Amino acid sequence: MIEYIQSERAFYLSGQNYSYVMYVDALGNLQNLHYGAKIEKADIPYLIEEIGEPVTRELHDLNFFSRERMRCECGAYGRGDYRESTVILKRSDGGAISEFRYVRHILQDGAPNIKGLPHARSGGQTLAVTLCDACSDTELDLHYTVWDDSDVLARNIVVRNTGKETLTVKKAFSFCLDLPNRNYKILQLHGAWTRERTPEITDIGHGVVRLQSMRGASGFEVHPFAALLERDCTETQGACYGAQFVYSGSFALTAETNSYGNTRLQGGINDTQFSWELCAGESFTAPQALLCYSPQGLGALSRAYADFIREHIVNPAYAYKHRPIVINNWEATYFDFDNEKLFAIIDEAAHLDVDTFVLDDGWFGKRNDASSGLGDWFVNEQKLSGGLKAVVERCKQNGLRFGLWFEPEMVSPDSDLYRAHPDWAIHKKGIEPIVGRKQLVLDFTRKDVMDYIFEIMRKILSENDISYVKWDMNRFITECTSESLPPHRQGEFVHRYILGVYDLAERLTNEFPQIFFEGCASGGGRFDAGMLYYFPQLWTSDNTDGYERARIQWGTSLIYPLSAMSCHVSACPNHQTGRTTPLRTRGAIASLGATGYELNPALLSAEEKDLCRSQIAEYKNIEDLILCGDLYRLSSPFESDYFCEMVVSKDKNRAYVVGEQLRALPNSPVEYLRLHGLDESKTYRIAEYNKTASGKTLVSIGVA
Ligand code: GLA
């Protein structure tokens, strides 16, 4: 709900468990008065008196001109707010001073449809507050969208050039949130290839903490997410504030605590090397950020984000629908396959009850290893006689559907495409390009390049019976320039690149609504809400080790629904770690997401095949919980020898618990695991042990 209280010039926004209050002070500043626990509207005069007015009074005294005590909704440069700015506008005279003052606002039903960028869809109510820059002819629209049944609040900023001169947007973050400093800790998810999304909680202290990606993608290393945690915040209690983006490009998130008792959390497109030319009358739209307030710890934060992403980010045609249970040939064959090898996998896979066979990398061009062929999206008939049609046919004979791997954004220097169009790869004349995984990145800021890739993919997807596409992206961007852009627009390159990716994803998913798309980036290297807007699930990690995966999926579940995570059972010893874990463990961990297999079923024993079949049958039985339920993390693999998570149906009639003992301990004490999220007045039957107990007992005493 959003209300404007005219008498106080105040905005009162509220969702399920939070209130967000701002007011326009006598000088026209839009000040934040409160974001957090739900408060009464009647208390707004008290907040103004207690929080807003003392700051405004101080501003009147020019001998002490500082906005540092002010909780601003948009930080400006050069007029007494010495913290990092939210928006920086450079004019032709070289100056960049700004002071943002309220001019008007509008309230509308629904969420804004942000053209060209992924965004929260459907429902809600949106407030757009327009601020004008007292130092230039520029207006900012600060958008706030709230949903009554959610604790997620969507924000972004639109910069509008209302003058006659061209200006340069040097920085346009999506949001600024000034909170009273409560000595917060900051939670981030750091990682690397095969070590994605490891939670790390540190003090923020004074000064600036900056989390960022400079890779042209959200990346592995620092996730586009941060949460500020009050000191008593744990998994199940205490307040915290999350921020993530509906964006997949280079981002920055900063948390700055100053000497005057304020902590500023803000973020958006990474401003390093960013600039955007804004001609008279043009506007620039920053990507959306999703803020979330949880009064009850990280568990509740995760559930709020998970519900929100399923309900408002993922394509509604797929959000709660059965996900294809795939068998993927990558780890079974790598590049070394032909019809015979694939047919053997397909024939065996049919007996496991999987839905879809996915043909991974290596089916096209002259691609027998990672050094060649990307961009040549023509079937390699030397490997696959009869082309894709023969493989599709074999799948059909076995009652399977067919999926196919692409890496649309890439080109190998050793490819016909590159030989014909060397200028299509991102490059800077006179500088040897850095080759990552022996490949270059196509210049997706160029329409001709994008059109070519669209057409060639359209051809394959329309000529073959394909029900699933795995869209991979295996290197980050270097030499971030394009000859298609004039010198003064080179700062736009990285953002324009990701807009190109979104454009292609949108065109293909619109053209082929019946095809299920899964995103991937060397595992989980571009795992974000932006990609989830186009692709309902993302490959979580190339690391499918039963022990490591529990940790990766735990970290990922902090801000994404289980259904966003593609999780496969792979062979042992594991190809990434060399570790052997029981098939039962691998299956259980992979069942906490969109499950599938990544192995050669012909190499499984009869007993293992039976186990896979029963895993799939069991998965189908609980899939509705994975797609629609509430996740409770019970025992952290980072803090104990046990991993345990459970999912509870919304009506609390059913629950699914998965546990893994990470380290064997001889002669171990009995641990009692208290369950969460159950209805204490209900009686539950524990299917595996065929025992019954009340919700109250399971929650307060637990299971051994
Ligand atoms: C990436 C993906 C893998 C696989 C390979 C193919 O590493 O994460 O799943 O598709 O590319 O080259």
XYZ file of C-alpha atoms and ligand atoms in Angstrom:
716
model
C 0.000 0.000 0.000
C 1.205 3.518 -0.755
C -0.319 6.664 0.653
C 0.594 10.301 0.292
C -0.167 12.341 3.396
C -0.601 15.826 2.078
C -0.505 17.616 5.444
C 2.958 16.252 6.225
C 4.139 15.964 2.618
C 4.906 12.368 3.556
C 4.849 9.049 1.720
C 3.813 5.982 3.638
C 4.657 2.720 1.861
C 4.032 -0.667 3.355
C 4.224 -4.334 2.449
C 3.554 -7.470 4.403
C 5.848 -6.797 7.362
C 7.479 -3.436 6.723
C 6.862 0.263 6.425
C 8.895 2.694 4.348
C 8.365 6.357 5.170
C 9.715 9.490 3.448
C 8.824 13.141 3.556
C 9.612 16.307 1.665
C 11.214 18.822 4.007
C 10.851 22.597 3.848
C 13.890 22.826 1.536
C 12.510 20.251 -0.898
C 14.767 17.378 0.144
C 13.213 13.936 -0.013
C 14.250 12.458 3.319
C 13.885 8.905 4.525
C 12.299 8.669 7.952
C 11.995 4.947 8.404
C 12.466 1.616 6.669
C 11.866 -1.455 8.749
C 9.229 -2.838 11.094
C 5.640 -1.843 10.419
C 4.707 1.390 12.126
C 1.488 3.352 12.358
C 0.791 6.131 9.919
C -0.259 8.244 12.889
C 3.370 8.317 14.037
C 4.612 10.174 10.967
C 4.512 13.630 12.654
C 6.638 12.160 15.455
C 9.188 10.835 12.930
C 9.357 14.185 11.157
C 9.878 15.991 14.455
C 12.417 13.491 15.737
C 14.382 12.585 12.619
C 13.718 14.943 9.708
C 13.385 18.416 11.199
C 16.626 18.543 13.222
C 18.533 17.829 10.002
C 16.574 20.412 8.056
C 17.169 23.028 10.759
C 20.879 22.336 10.574
C 20.833 22.895 6.832
C 19.456 26.403 7.353
C 22.627 27.320 9.158
C 25.069 27.823 6.308
C 27.969 27.826 8.729
C 27.273 24.161 9.204
C 26.115 23.166 5.788
C 26.134 19.434 5.642
C 23.752 16.843 4.365
C 25.675 14.075 6.081
C 23.132 13.623 8.815
C 20.348 13.460 6.298
C 18.879 10.171 5.177
C 18.595 10.922 1.485
C 16.675 8.968 -1.109
C 19.229 9.939 -3.750
C 22.750 11.059 -2.896
C 23.993 14.100 -4.869
C 27.490 15.389 -5.558
C 28.869 18.763 -4.505
C 26.221 20.207 -2.192
C 27.208 18.995 1.230
C 26.521 15.294 0.979
C 30.073 14.012 1.193
C 29.135 10.366 0.929
C 29.216 8.466 -2.363
C 26.650 9.893 -4.756
C 23.799 7.909 -6.243
C 23.608 9.821 -9.515
C 26.365 11.939 -11.092
C 25.546 14.169 -14.053
C 28.355 15.854 -15.972
C 27.545 18.951 -18.016
C 29.260 20.473 -21.029
C 30.959 23.044 -18.763
C 32.692 20.166 -17.018
C 30.804 20.621 -13.739
C 28.849 17.878 -11.983
C 27.238 19.584 -9.009
C 23.694 18.489 -8.250
C 21.031 19.130 -5.667
C 17.863 17.117 -6.017
C 14.591 18.659 -4.914
C 11.077 17.340 -4.932
C 8.803 18.604 -7.712
C 5.885 16.180 -8.009
C 4.844 12.573 -7.660
C 2.389 10.124 -9.140
C 0.885 6.963 -7.772
C -0.125 4.176 -10.104
C -1.449 0.645 -9.882
C 0.880 -2.039 -11.161
C 4.613 -2.420 -11.655
C 6.411 -0.393 -14.330
C 7.076 -2.171 -17.605
C 10.743 -1.342 -18.120
C 11.397 -1.786 -21.813
C 14.586 -3.619 -22.710
C 15.429 -4.538 -19.111
C 14.178 -7.443 -17.022
C 11.901 -6.292 -14.230
C 9.350 -7.339 -11.648
C 6.103 -8.103 -13.400
C 2.460 -7.915 -12.386
C 0.562 -6.474 -9.485
C 1.744 -3.991 -6.908
C 1.443 -0.264 -6.715
C 4.077 2.205 -7.884
C 5.087 5.582 -6.590
C 7.176 7.765 -8.893
C 8.667 10.758 -7.122
C 10.168 13.314 -9.460
C 13.123 15.327 -8.223
C 14.679 18.110 -10.246
C 18.323 19.038 -10.140
C 18.632 22.600 -8.902
C 22.006 22.814 -10.691
C 21.090 21.440 -14.143
C 18.128 20.816 -16.397
C 17.626 17.283 -15.262
C 14.858 15.382 -13.586
C 15.015 12.081 -11.744
C 12.083 9.748 -11.282
C 12.529 7.612 -8.204
C 10.313 4.540 -8.592
C 9.079 2.482 -5.659
C 6.846 -0.531 -6.289
C 5.293 -2.330 -3.322
C 3.146 -5.449 -3.029
C 0.852 -5.837 -0.021
C 1.606 -9.539 0.322
C 5.386 -9.281 -0.007
C 8.361 -7.898 1.893
C 10.163 -7.092 -1.349
C 10.181 -3.530 -2.606
C 11.347 -2.768 -6.174
C 13.243 0.425 -6.846
C 14.933 2.108 -9.760
C 15.780 5.576 -10.998
C 15.130 7.195 -14.359
C 17.289 10.183 -15.350
C 15.669 12.647 -17.772
C 17.427 15.408 -19.638
C 14.890 18.232 -19.661
C 17.336 20.832 -20.960
C 18.715 21.716 -24.373
C 22.273 20.528 -23.882
C 23.594 17.003 -23.990
C 24.772 15.770 -20.617
C 26.764 12.746 -19.522
C 25.407 10.437 -16.889
C 28.576 9.368 -15.046
C 26.744 7.301 -12.508
C 23.142 6.167 -12.235
C 22.671 3.732 -9.407
C 19.286 2.104 -8.994
C 18.623 3.002 -5.379
C 19.987 4.717 -2.311
C 18.997 3.592 1.146
C 20.183 5.621 4.126
C 19.587 3.801 7.376
C 20.408 4.848 10.918
C 23.657 3.092 11.725
C 22.939 0.074 13.903
C 26.468 -1.233 13.744
C 25.462 -3.562 10.948
C 27.253 -6.583 9.708
C 27.243 -7.158 5.981
C 26.446 -10.478 4.357
C 27.760 -11.145 0.893
C 28.022 -14.192 -1.361
C 31.502 -14.541 -2.772
C 32.843 -17.324 -4.941
C 34.723 -18.582 -7.944
C 34.166 -21.177 -10.642
C 33.004 -24.398 -8.872
C 32.802 -22.473 -5.567
C 29.795 -20.298 -6.189
C 27.942 -18.196 -3.624
C 29.682 -18.764 -0.315
C 28.097 -16.693 2.443
C 30.463 -14.361 4.292
C 29.449 -12.088 7.148
C 31.786 -9.300 8.226
C 31.560 -6.032 10.131
C 31.204 -3.008 7.908
C 32.808 -0.466 10.200
C 33.262 3.116 9.005
C 34.069 4.115 5.439
C 32.966 2.332 2.298
C 32.591 -1.373 1.646
C 32.269 -1.968 -2.097
C 31.067 -5.186 -3.705
C 31.327 -5.221 -7.459
C 31.767 -7.022 -10.726
C 33.880 -5.602 -13.546
C 33.382 -8.624 -15.789
C 30.538 -7.556 -18.041
C 28.414 -10.092 -16.168
C 27.311 -10.496 -12.588
C 30.125 -13.048 -12.249
C 31.254 -15.673 -9.747
C 33.482 -13.630 -7.505
C 31.099 -11.217 -5.817
C 27.394 -11.790 -6.116
C 25.038 -8.893 -6.952
C 23.599 -9.038 -3.466
C 24.280 -7.681 -0.022
C 22.376 -7.737 3.236
C 22.817 -5.502 6.245
C 22.310 -7.475 9.428
C 21.509 -6.074 12.824
C 23.803 -7.494 15.494
C 21.336 -10.096 16.752
C 20.336 -11.321 13.291
C 20.578 -15.084 12.774
C 18.859 -17.566 10.511
C 15.664 -17.344 12.549
C 15.611 -13.987 14.318
C 16.711 -10.377 14.159
C 16.257 -7.760 11.469
C 18.078 -7.617 8.147
C 17.859 -5.744 4.865
C 18.656 -7.378 1.535
C 19.405 -5.793 -1.823
C 19.790 -7.596 -5.138
C 19.391 -6.553 -8.758
C 17.240 -7.623 -11.644
C 20.384 -7.164 -13.692
C 23.160 -9.359 -15.080
C 25.915 -6.917 -16.054
C 28.768 -5.286 -14.148
C 27.309 -3.963 -10.909
C 28.456 -2.194 -7.775
C 26.941 -2.233 -4.316
C 28.346 0.017 -1.620
C 27.719 0.255 2.089
C 29.052 3.445 3.617
C 28.932 4.324 7.276
C 29.789 7.904 8.103
C 30.625 9.675 11.326
C 27.121 11.007 11.742
C 25.270 7.830 12.433
C 24.127 6.878 8.949
C 24.728 3.843 6.809
C 24.132 4.258 3.108
C 23.480 1.115 1.107
C 23.208 1.757 -2.601
C 23.978 0.172 -5.909
C 23.356 -0.338 -9.566
C 25.354 -0.426 -12.784
C 29.061 -0.357 -11.981
C 30.098 3.263 -12.425
C 33.780 2.482 -13.085
C 34.277 3.439 -16.724
C 30.523 3.890 -17.112
C 29.088 6.935 -18.832
C 25.977 7.512 -20.876
C 25.386 10.411 -23.245
C 21.945 11.864 -22.668
C 20.758 14.191 -25.403
C 18.040 16.773 -24.856
C 14.726 15.068 -24.162
C 16.271 11.605 -23.636
C 16.069 9.484 -20.538
C 18.173 6.720 -19.031
C 16.631 3.929 -16.995
C 18.688 2.220 -14.311
C 17.974 -1.469 -13.706
C 15.667 -2.484 -10.917
C 16.869 -3.362 -7.436
C 14.888 -5.591 -5.103
C 15.093 -4.530 -1.477
C 13.784 -6.819 1.201
C 13.263 -6.263 4.893
C 13.056 -9.256 7.180
C 12.137 -8.804 10.834
C 12.945 -12.464 11.465
C 16.371 -13.330 10.227
C 17.826 -14.672 7.043
C 15.394 -17.561 6.709
C 12.455 -15.188 6.358
C 14.493 -12.975 3.987
C 15.110 -16.005 1.757
C 11.469 -17.042 1.766
C 10.368 -13.518 0.863
C 12.856 -13.327 -2.026
C 11.978 -16.845 -3.204
C 8.250 -16.102 -3.280
C 8.862 -12.818 -5.019
C 11.128 -14.219 -7.718
C 8.698 -17.045 -8.479
C 5.718 -14.728 -8.512
C 7.122 -11.619 -10.183
C 10.393 -12.365 -11.974
C 10.169 -15.829 -13.560
C 8.034 -16.181 -16.680
C 4.588 -17.076 -15.266
C 4.147 -19.733 -17.965
C 6.916 -21.746 -16.280
C 7.267 -20.492 -12.695
C 5.306 -23.251 -10.958
C 5.314 -25.842 -13.746
C 7.007 -29.225 -13.789
C 10.615 -28.802 -14.886
C 12.080 -31.186 -17.439
C 14.130 -33.863 -15.676
C 17.099 -33.994 -17.999
C 20.021 -36.229 -18.684
C 22.922 -34.210 -20.066
C 25.804 -35.815 -21.944
C 28.549 -33.301 -20.967
C 30.306 -35.230 -18.225
C 29.473 -38.520 -19.933
C 31.296 -37.706 -23.173
C 32.660 -34.158 -23.141
C 33.435 -33.379 -26.816
C 34.068 -36.973 -27.735
C 30.805 -38.375 -29.072
C 29.092 -39.698 -32.159
C 25.643 -41.122 -32.868
C 26.518 -44.446 -31.369
C 27.672 -43.008 -28.026
C 24.709 -40.668 -27.770
C 22.225 -43.373 -28.720
C 23.628 -45.615 -25.988
C 22.996 -42.851 -23.439
C 19.530 -42.134 -24.808
C 18.482 -45.796 -24.832
C 19.600 -46.262 -21.234
C 18.216 -42.918 -20.085
C 14.749 -43.919 -21.189
C 14.747 -46.629 -18.505
C 15.578 -44.099 -15.793
C 12.325 -42.184 -16.410
C 14.019 -38.853 -17.227
C 12.039 -36.558 -19.551
C 14.653 -34.951 -21.761
C 18.023 -35.736 -23.264
C 20.233 -32.632 -23.544
C 23.024 -32.596 -26.090
C 25.719 -30.327 -24.675
C 28.733 -28.640 -26.265
C 30.420 -30.073 -29.373
C 27.572 -30.815 -31.834
C 28.385 -27.977 -34.257
C 31.159 -26.619 -36.472
C 34.544 -28.266 -36.142
C 34.330 -28.426 -32.388
C 36.219 -31.380 -31.015
C 37.650 -29.459 -28.098
C 37.314 -25.974 -26.643
C 39.646 -24.398 -29.202
C 37.338 -24.068 -32.201
C 33.885 -23.847 -33.706
C 31.940 -21.411 -31.514
C 29.783 -19.298 -33.791
C 29.467 -22.010 -36.452
C 26.004 -23.138 -35.468
C 25.793 -25.868 -38.133
C 25.590 -29.521 -37.192
C 28.855 -31.398 -37.431
C 27.678 -34.275 -39.610
C 31.006 -36.020 -39.250
C 30.143 -36.583 -35.622
C 26.405 -36.844 -36.019
C 25.445 -38.527 -39.249
C 21.853 -37.714 -40.051
C 22.273 -34.464 -38.128
C 20.212 -33.439 -35.124
C 17.181 -35.076 -36.682
C 18.667 -38.543 -36.113
C 19.280 -37.763 -32.435
C 15.833 -36.252 -32.010
C 14.331 -39.327 -33.653
C 16.212 -41.645 -31.293
C 14.924 -39.617 -28.341
C 11.379 -39.878 -29.647
C 11.655 -43.629 -30.061
C 12.576 -43.751 -26.391
C 9.835 -41.390 -25.273
C 12.313 -38.598 -24.530
C 12.307 -34.958 -25.518
C 15.382 -33.259 -26.888
C 17.396 -30.312 -25.604
C 20.368 -28.504 -27.131
C 23.335 -26.448 -25.881
C 24.282 -23.060 -27.355
C 26.762 -20.396 -26.432
C 25.238 -17.571 -28.479
C 27.467 -14.745 -27.262
C 30.768 -16.354 -28.230
C 33.026 -16.982 -31.188
C 36.191 -19.061 -31.529
C 39.073 -17.422 -33.411
C 39.240 -20.774 -35.197
C 35.765 -20.668 -36.727
C 34.252 -19.847 -40.100
C 32.255 -17.062 -38.476
C 35.380 -15.371 -37.152
C 37.220 -15.812 -40.443
C 34.318 -14.145 -42.254
C 33.721 -11.406 -39.659
C 36.753 -10.825 -37.420
C 35.339 -7.402 -36.573
C 32.264 -9.003 -34.950
C 34.317 -10.050 -31.942
C 34.888 -7.488 -29.209
C 38.315 -6.015 -29.828
C 40.385 -2.876 -29.685
C 42.408 -2.203 -32.789
C 46.130 -2.544 -32.172
C 45.698 -4.559 -28.970
C 45.990 -8.330 -28.942
C 42.670 -9.583 -27.532
C 42.723 -11.700 -24.405
C 41.461 -15.147 -25.292
C 39.498 -16.801 -22.464
C 38.757 -20.528 -22.772
C 40.188 -20.076 -26.274
C 37.250 -17.917 -27.284
C 36.249 -14.317 -27.902
C 33.003 -12.518 -27.138
C 30.758 -11.268 -29.923
C 29.926 -7.590 -29.944
C 26.318 -7.684 -28.794
C 26.082 -3.914 -28.948
C 25.860 -4.378 -32.742
C 22.467 -5.077 -34.213
C 23.859 -6.839 -37.292
C 25.735 -9.317 -35.071
C 22.682 -9.959 -32.944
C 20.428 -10.361 -35.962
C 22.768 -12.951 -37.418
C 22.849 -14.988 -34.198
C 19.088 -14.700 -33.816
C 18.466 -15.950 -37.350
C 20.874 -18.840 -37.108
C 19.418 -19.991 -33.793
C 15.897 -19.509 -35.074
C 16.689 -21.759 -38.002
C 17.928 -24.609 -35.813
C 15.163 -24.237 -33.263
C 12.416 -24.147 -35.869
C 13.767 -26.938 -38.062
C 14.213 -29.433 -35.223
C 11.921 -30.685 -32.535
C 13.689 -29.026 -29.616
C 11.969 -28.555 -26.276
C 14.853 -27.255 -24.185
C 17.829 -24.950 -24.694
C 20.861 -24.557 -22.449
C 22.250 -21.035 -23.032
C 25.839 -20.968 -21.867
C 28.377 -18.125 -21.481
C 31.899 -19.243 -20.702
C 34.076 -16.176 -20.445
C 33.927 -12.596 -19.267
C 34.547 -9.450 -21.273
C 37.860 -7.730 -21.863
C 38.776 -4.919 -24.299
C 35.404 -3.361 -23.446
C 34.997 -1.183 -26.520
C 33.067 -1.210 -29.763
C 33.768 0.373 -33.105
C 30.023 0.780 -33.476
C 30.116 3.469 -30.775
C 31.672 6.935 -31.145
C 34.508 7.819 -28.727
C 32.278 9.733 -26.305
C 29.935 6.749 -26.046
C 32.508 4.031 -25.266
C 31.507 4.240 -21.586
C 28.137 2.804 -22.599
C 29.633 -0.392 -23.959
C 29.317 -2.762 -20.993
C 25.710 -1.851 -20.279
C 24.808 -1.947 -23.969
C 26.334 -5.422 -24.187
C 23.992 -6.811 -21.547
C 21.052 -4.987 -23.139
C 21.983 -6.914 -26.300
C 21.947 -10.205 -24.386
C 18.508 -9.353 -22.980
C 17.261 -8.409 -26.427
C 18.328 -11.726 -27.936
C 16.933 -13.667 -24.965
C 13.638 -11.822 -25.304
C 13.398 -12.373 -29.057
C 14.147 -16.081 -28.793
C 11.912 -16.790 -25.796
C 9.061 -14.874 -27.466
C 9.567 -16.665 -30.768
C 9.719 -20.086 -29.072
C 7.474 -19.879 -26.007
C 7.180 -23.676 -25.955
C 10.939 -24.124 -25.476
C 12.252 -24.268 -21.917
C 15.438 -22.186 -21.594
C 18.074 -22.812 -18.938
C 20.819 -20.249 -18.388
C 24.419 -21.163 -17.606
C 27.774 -19.407 -17.362
C 30.578 -21.926 -16.746
C 28.244 -23.111 -14.014
C 26.799 -20.269 -11.949
C 28.804 -17.326 -13.321
C 25.759 -15.266 -14.321
C 23.219 -16.401 -11.785
C 20.942 -13.443 -11.058
C 17.346 -12.261 -11.104
C 17.962 -10.595 -14.488
C 18.667 -13.928 -16.163
C 15.797 -15.577 -14.256
C 13.406 -13.177 -15.965
C 14.148 -14.918 -19.288
C 15.303 -18.361 -18.154
C 13.267 -19.977 -15.344
C 16.274 -21.905 -14.056
C 20.049 -21.555 -14.122
C 22.839 -24.112 -13.922
C 23.983 -23.630 -10.340
C 27.573 -24.805 -10.639
C 29.830 -27.083 -12.640
C 30.646 -28.557 -9.258
C 28.229 -31.458 -8.745
C 30.135 -33.080 -5.879
C 27.646 -34.264 -3.240
C 29.456 -32.452 -0.442
C 30.362 -29.197 -2.226
C 26.954 -28.860 -3.855
C 25.231 -28.808 -0.474
C 27.271 -25.695 0.361
C 26.756 -24.026 -3.018
C 23.015 -24.622 -2.947
C 22.798 -23.402 0.655
C 24.422 -20.107 -0.341
C 22.308 -19.787 -3.470
C 19.103 -20.416 -1.516
C 19.727 -17.259 0.504
C 18.102 -15.170 -2.205
C 16.724 -17.507 -4.877
C 13.959 -20.108 -4.919
C 14.969 -23.763 -5.115
C 13.277 -23.962 -8.501
C 15.825 -21.464 -9.878
C 18.655 -23.935 -9.300
C 19.400 -26.602 -11.846
C 20.952 -29.501 -9.926
C 22.325 -32.699 -11.423
C 23.501 -36.028 -10.145
C 26.879 -36.794 -11.688
C 29.236 -39.753 -11.668
C 31.829 -40.652 -9.048
C 34.651 -40.095 -8.452
C 33.429 -36.574 -9.020
C 35.064 -34.874 -12.014
C 35.727 -31.629 -10.171
C 36.850 -32.836 -6.750
C 37.739 -36.497 -7.181
C 35.507 -37.300 -4.209
C 33.179 -40.270 -4.012
C 29.837 -39.743 -2.311
C 26.913 -42.171 -2.206
C 24.474 -41.987 -5.145
C 21.737 -41.576 -2.580
C 23.428 -38.432 -1.218
C 23.968 -36.981 -4.682
C 20.321 -37.629 -5.532
C 19.082 -36.071 -2.299
C 21.112 -32.888 -2.799
C 20.061 -32.662 -6.462
C 16.430 -33.041 -5.406
C 16.632 -29.624 -3.702
C 16.249 -27.899 -7.047
C 15.332 -28.677 -10.642
C 16.813 -32.148 -10.675
C 18.556 -34.019 -13.464
C 21.464 -36.308 -14.351
C 24.861 -35.670 -15.888
C 26.463 -39.086 -16.361
C 26.567 -42.083 -18.633
C 23.700 -44.298 -17.497
C 25.180 -47.244 -19.383
C 27.973 -47.306 -16.799
C 25.596 -47.640 -13.834
C 25.023 -50.995 -12.163
C 21.523 -52.490 -12.186
C 21.190 -51.518 -8.539
C 22.223 -47.911 -9.251
C 19.756 -47.693 -12.117
C 17.003 -48.835 -9.769
C 18.062 -46.187 -7.297
C 17.971 -43.471 -9.988
C 14.501 -44.606 -11.005
C 13.261 -44.464 -7.443
C 14.948 -41.059 -6.936
C 13.063 -39.714 -9.936
C 9.777 -41.227 -8.757
C 10.304 -39.720 -5.314
C 11.261 -36.378 -6.849
C 8.057 -36.277 -8.881
C 6.198 -36.843 -5.645
C 7.757 -33.821 -3.925
C 8.338 -31.578 -6.946
C 5.393 -29.356 -6.005
C 7.214 -28.551 -2.737
C 10.375 -27.607 -4.634
C 8.370 -25.437 -7.023
C 5.971 -23.816 -4.568
C 7.016 -24.526 -0.962
C 8.785 -22.572 1.768
C 12.420 -23.361 2.492
C 13.763 -23.657 6.028
C 17.518 -24.076 6.425
C 18.069 -26.163 9.531
C 21.739 -26.981 9.800
C 24.508 -25.111 8.048
C 27.231 -27.023 6.196
C 29.509 -24.043 6.916
C 29.027 -24.228 10.665
C 28.476 -27.877 11.453
C 29.050 -31.417 10.242
C 25.458 -31.619 9.057
C 23.685 -30.042 6.149
C 19.945 -30.011 6.547
C 17.172 -28.163 4.776
C 13.442 -28.700 4.619
C 10.671 -27.461 2.393
C 7.129 -27.066 3.676
C 4.036 -26.748 1.507
C 2.176 -23.449 1.818
C -0.777 -25.225 3.482
C 1.717 -26.898 5.861
C 0.280 -30.326 5.137
C 3.479 -31.733 3.702
C 7.174 -31.254 4.195
C 10.325 -32.660 2.647
C 13.512 -32.880 4.697
C 16.987 -33.508 3.270
C 19.997 -34.040 5.484
C 23.582 -34.928 4.767
C 26.250 -35.900 7.256
C 29.304 -34.130 5.919
C 31.959 -35.778 8.039
C 31.769 -39.187 9.594
C 32.264 -39.244 13.340
C 32.762 -42.620 15.008
C 30.750 -43.385 18.116
C 28.918 -40.113 17.606
C 26.449 -38.539 20.001
C 22.796 -38.446 18.951
C 21.818 -35.158 17.410
C 18.171 -34.092 17.505
C 17.164 -31.972 14.597
C 14.322 -29.591 15.330
C 12.091 -29.093 12.320
C 10.733 -25.701 11.329
C 7.737 -24.250 9.571
C 5.293 -26.996 10.554
C 1.806 -26.424 11.854
C 2.151 -27.351 15.509
C -1.480 -28.411 15.733
C -1.185 -30.939 12.916
C -0.063 -34.539 13.093
C 2.582 -35.543 10.567
C 3.528 -38.950 9.329
C 7.274 -39.342 8.701
C 7.087 -41.442 5.540
C 10.625 -42.807 5.634
C 10.309 -44.167 9.180
C 6.550 -44.730 9.104
C 6.122 -42.890 12.400
C 3.760 -40.131 13.386
C 4.269 -37.134 15.636
C 2.639 -33.791 16.193
C 4.022 -30.663 14.581
C 4.618 -29.355 18.099
C 6.824 -32.306 19.004
C 8.727 -32.219 15.732
C 9.387 -28.510 16.156
C 10.305 -28.561 19.826
C 12.035 -31.950 20.150
C 12.802 -32.955 16.586
C 13.999 -36.138 14.926
C 17.085 -38.128 15.835
C 30.298 -24.837 -19.232
C 29.052 -25.395 -18.590
C 29.067 -26.901 -18.635
C 29.185 -27.350 -20.061
C 30.421 -26.741 -20.704
C 30.478 -27.034 -22.178
O 31.416 -25.105 -18.464
O 28.923 -24.926 -17.278
O 27.894 -27.414 -18.053
O 28.030 -27.004 -20.775
O 30.435 -25.334 -20.542
O 31.575 -26.463 -22.779
